[in-house]
mmCIF file of C-alpha atoms in Angstrom:
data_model
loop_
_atom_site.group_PDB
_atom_site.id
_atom_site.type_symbol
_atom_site.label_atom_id
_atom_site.label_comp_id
_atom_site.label_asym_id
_atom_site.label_seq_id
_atom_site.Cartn_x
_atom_site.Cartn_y
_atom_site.Cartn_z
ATOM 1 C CA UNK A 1 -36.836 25.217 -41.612
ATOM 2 C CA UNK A 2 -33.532 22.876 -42.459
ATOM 3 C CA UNK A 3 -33.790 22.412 -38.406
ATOM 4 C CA UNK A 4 -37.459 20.767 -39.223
ATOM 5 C CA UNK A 5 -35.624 18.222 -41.930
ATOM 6 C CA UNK A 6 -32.882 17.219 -40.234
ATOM 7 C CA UNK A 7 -33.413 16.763 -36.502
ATOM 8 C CA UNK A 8 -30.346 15.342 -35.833
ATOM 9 C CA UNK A 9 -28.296 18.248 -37.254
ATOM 10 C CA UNK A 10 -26.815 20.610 -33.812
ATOM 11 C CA UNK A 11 -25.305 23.842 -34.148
ATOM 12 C CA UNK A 12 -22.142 22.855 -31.949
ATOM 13 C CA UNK A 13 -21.718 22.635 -28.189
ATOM 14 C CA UNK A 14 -21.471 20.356 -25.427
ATOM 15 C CA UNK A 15 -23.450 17.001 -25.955
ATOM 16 C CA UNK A 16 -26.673 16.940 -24.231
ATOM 17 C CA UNK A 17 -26.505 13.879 -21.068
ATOM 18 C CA UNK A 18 -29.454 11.175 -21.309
ATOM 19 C CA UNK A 19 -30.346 11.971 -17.472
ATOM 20 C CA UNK A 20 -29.238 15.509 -16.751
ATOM 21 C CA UNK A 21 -28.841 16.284 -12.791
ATOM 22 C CA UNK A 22 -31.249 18.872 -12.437
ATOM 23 C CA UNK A 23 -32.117 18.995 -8.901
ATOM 24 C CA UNK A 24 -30.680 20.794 -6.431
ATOM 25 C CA UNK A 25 -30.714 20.187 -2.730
ATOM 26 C CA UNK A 26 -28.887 22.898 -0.004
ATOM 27 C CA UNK A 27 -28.117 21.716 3.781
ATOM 28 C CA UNK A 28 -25.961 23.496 6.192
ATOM 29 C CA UNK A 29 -23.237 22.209 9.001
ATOM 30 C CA UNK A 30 -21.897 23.887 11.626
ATOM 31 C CA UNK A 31 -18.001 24.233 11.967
ATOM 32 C CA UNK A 32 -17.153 20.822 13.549
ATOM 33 C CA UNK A 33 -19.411 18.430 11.495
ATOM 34 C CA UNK A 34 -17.462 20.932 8.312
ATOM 35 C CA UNK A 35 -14.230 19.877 9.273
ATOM 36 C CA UNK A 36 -15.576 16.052 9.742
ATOM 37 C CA UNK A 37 -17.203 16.025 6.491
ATOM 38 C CA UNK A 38 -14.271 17.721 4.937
ATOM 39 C CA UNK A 39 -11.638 15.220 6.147
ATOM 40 C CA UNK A 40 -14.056 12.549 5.197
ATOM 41 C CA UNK A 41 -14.198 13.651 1.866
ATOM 42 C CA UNK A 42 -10.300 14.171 1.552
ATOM 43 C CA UNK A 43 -9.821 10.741 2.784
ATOM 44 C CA UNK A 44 -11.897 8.935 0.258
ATOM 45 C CA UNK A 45 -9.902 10.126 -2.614
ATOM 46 C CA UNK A 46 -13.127 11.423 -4.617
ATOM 47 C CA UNK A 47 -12.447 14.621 -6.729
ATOM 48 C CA UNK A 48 -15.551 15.832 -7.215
ATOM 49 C CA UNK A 49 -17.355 16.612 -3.411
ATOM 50 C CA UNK A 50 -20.992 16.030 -5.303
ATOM 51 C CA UNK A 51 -19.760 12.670 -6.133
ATOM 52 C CA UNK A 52 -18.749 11.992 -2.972
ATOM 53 C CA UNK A 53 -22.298 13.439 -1.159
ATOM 54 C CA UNK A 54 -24.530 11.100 -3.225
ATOM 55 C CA UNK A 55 -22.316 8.162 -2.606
ATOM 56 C CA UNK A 56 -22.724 8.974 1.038
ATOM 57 C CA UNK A 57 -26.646 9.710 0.678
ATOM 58 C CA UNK A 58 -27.419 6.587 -0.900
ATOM 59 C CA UNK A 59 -25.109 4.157 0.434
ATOM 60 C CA UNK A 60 -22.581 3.520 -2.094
ATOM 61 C CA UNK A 61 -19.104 2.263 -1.007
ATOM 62 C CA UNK A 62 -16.967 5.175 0.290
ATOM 63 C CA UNK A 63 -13.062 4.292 -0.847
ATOM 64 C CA UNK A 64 -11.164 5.263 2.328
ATOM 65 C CA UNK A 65 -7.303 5.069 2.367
ATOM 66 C CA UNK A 66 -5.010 5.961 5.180
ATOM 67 C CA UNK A 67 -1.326 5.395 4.467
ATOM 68 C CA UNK A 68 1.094 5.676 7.078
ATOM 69 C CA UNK A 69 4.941 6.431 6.330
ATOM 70 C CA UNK A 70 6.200 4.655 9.279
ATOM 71 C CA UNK A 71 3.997 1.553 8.305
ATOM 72 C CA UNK A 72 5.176 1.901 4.616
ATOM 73 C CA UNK A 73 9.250 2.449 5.561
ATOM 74 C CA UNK A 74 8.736 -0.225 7.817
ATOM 75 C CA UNK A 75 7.195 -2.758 5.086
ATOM 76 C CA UNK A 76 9.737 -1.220 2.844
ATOM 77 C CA UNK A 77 13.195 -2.160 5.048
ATOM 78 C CA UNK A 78 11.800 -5.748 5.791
ATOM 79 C CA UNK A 79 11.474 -6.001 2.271
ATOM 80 C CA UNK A 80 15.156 -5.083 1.513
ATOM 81 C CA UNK A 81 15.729 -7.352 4.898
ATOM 82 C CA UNK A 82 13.814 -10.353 2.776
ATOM 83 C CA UNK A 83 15.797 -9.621 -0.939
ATOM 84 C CA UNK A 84 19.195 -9.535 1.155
ATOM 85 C CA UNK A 85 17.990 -12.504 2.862
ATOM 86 C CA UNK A 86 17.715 -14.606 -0.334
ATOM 87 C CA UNK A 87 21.164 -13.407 -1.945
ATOM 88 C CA UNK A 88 22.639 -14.725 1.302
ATOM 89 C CA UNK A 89 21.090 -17.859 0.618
ATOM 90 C CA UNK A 90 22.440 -17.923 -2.675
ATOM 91 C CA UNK A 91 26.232 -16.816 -1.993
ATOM 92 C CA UNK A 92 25.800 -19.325 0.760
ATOM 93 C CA UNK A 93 25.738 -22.497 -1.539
ATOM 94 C CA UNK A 94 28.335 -21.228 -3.797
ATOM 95 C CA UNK A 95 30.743 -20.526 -0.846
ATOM 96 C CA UNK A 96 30.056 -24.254 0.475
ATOM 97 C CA UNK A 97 30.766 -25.303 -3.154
ATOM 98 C CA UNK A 98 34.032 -23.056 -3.563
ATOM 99 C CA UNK A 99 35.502 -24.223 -0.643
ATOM 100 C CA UNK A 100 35.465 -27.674 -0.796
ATOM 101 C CA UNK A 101 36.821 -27.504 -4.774
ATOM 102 C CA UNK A 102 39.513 -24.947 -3.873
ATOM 103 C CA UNK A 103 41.074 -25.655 -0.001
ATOM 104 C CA UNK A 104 42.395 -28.407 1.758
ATOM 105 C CA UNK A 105 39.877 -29.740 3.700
ATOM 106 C CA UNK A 106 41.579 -28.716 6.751
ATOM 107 C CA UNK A 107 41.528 -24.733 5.384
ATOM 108 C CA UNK A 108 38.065 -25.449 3.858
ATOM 109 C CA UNK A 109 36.707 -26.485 8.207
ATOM 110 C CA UNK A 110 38.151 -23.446 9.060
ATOM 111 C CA UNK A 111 36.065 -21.133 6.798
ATOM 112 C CA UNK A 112 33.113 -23.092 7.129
ATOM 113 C CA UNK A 113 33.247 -22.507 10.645
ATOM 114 C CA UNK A 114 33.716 -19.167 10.264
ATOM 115 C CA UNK A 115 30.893 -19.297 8.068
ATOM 116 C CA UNK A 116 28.887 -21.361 10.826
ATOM 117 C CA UNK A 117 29.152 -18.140 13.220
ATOM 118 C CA UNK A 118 28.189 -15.658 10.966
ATOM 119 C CA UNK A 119 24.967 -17.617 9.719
ATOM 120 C CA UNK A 120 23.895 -18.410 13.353
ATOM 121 C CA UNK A 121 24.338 -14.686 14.292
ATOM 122 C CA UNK A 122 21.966 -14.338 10.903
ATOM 123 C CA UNK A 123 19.717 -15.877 12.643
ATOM 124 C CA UNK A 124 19.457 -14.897 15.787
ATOM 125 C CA UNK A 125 19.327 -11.256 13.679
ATOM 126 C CA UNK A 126 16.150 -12.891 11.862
ATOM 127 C CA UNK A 127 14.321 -14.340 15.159
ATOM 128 C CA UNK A 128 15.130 -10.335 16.322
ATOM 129 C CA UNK A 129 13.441 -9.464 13.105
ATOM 130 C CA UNK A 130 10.341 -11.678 13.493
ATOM 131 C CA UNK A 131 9.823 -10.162 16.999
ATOM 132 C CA UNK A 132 9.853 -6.585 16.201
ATOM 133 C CA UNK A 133 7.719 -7.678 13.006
ATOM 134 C CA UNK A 134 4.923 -9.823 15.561
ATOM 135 C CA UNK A 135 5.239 -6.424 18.093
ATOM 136 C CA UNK A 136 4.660 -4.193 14.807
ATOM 137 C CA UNK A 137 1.286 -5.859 13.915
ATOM 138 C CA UNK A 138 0.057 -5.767 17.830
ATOM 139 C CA UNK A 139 0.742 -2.425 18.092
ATOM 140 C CA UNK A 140 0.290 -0.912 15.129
ATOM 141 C CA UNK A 141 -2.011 -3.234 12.703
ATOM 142 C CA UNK A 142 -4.597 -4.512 15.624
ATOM 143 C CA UNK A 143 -7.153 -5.345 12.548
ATOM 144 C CA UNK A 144 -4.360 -7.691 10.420
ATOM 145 C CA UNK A 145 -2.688 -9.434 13.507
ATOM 146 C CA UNK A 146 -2.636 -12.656 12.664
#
C-alpha cells in the first residue's frame, strides 16, 4: 500500500538502466578466427569484449594501437640527441663570448679553432643522424615517410 503512494520510493539496489541490453545473440569460431578475434580485441584496448563485438557489428571506430619498443627507444635517443643538441648551441655562444673577453686574441684563434673541429665533426655526426633517421622511416614507418 505505501508502494501505491509513493512510486518513486525503491527498496535499495542497483539503479534500473533507461535501455537495458536484453538480447542475447550466441555465434561460434573455430580455433584460428579465435585467436584472430582475440588478438583483435587485445589490440584495441577495449575492456569489456561485448563492447568491443558491437563496435565491430555496427561499425563503430575500433581504437587500434601497436607500440613498438625499438620505434619508441629510437624516438626516445633522438630526442636526448635533439635536447643535447640545443645545450651545445647554447654553451657554444657563451664560449665565443668568453674567449674573446678573457684571451689574447692570439690564444682566443687557437681555441676557436679547436672549437671549429669539434663543431664540424658535430655535424658531420648530425648529417649521420639524419640518415639513419630518413633509413628509419623507409624501413620501418612506410605509412609516415615523408
Amino acid at each position: 500500500m505505501n508502494e501505491e503512494k509513493n512510486p518513486k520510493k525503491r527498496k535499495g539496489g542497483r539503479i534500473p538502466k533507461k535501455d537495458p541490453a536484453k538480447r542475447r545473440h550466441v555465434f561460434y569460431l573455430n580455433e584460428v578466427d579465435e585467436a584472430r578475434f582475440l588478438s583483435l580485441f587485445e589490440q584495441s584496448g577495449q575492456h569489456v569484449m561485448a563492447h568491443f563485438i558491437t563496435s565491430c557489428i555496427f561499425d563503430k571506430p575500433i581504437k587500434v594501437v601497436k607500440i613498438d619498443k625499438g620505434i619508441q627507444d629510437y624516438y626516445m635517443r633522438l630526442t636526448t640527441f635533439f635536447g643535447q643538441f640545443r645545450g651545445i648551441a647554447t654553451n657554444y655562444n657563451q664560449i665565443v663570448k668568453a674567449l674573446h673577453t678573457n684571451f689574447t686574441e692570439k690564444k682566443a684563434l687557437a681555441f676557436l679553432y679547436k672549437l671549429e673541429q669539434a663543431t664540424i665533426e658535430l655535424a658531420t655526426l648530425n648529417k649521420r643522424i639524419i640518415e639513419l633517421t630518413n633509413d628509419f622511416q623507409q624501413k620501418y614507418l612506410p605509412d609516415h615517410g615523408r
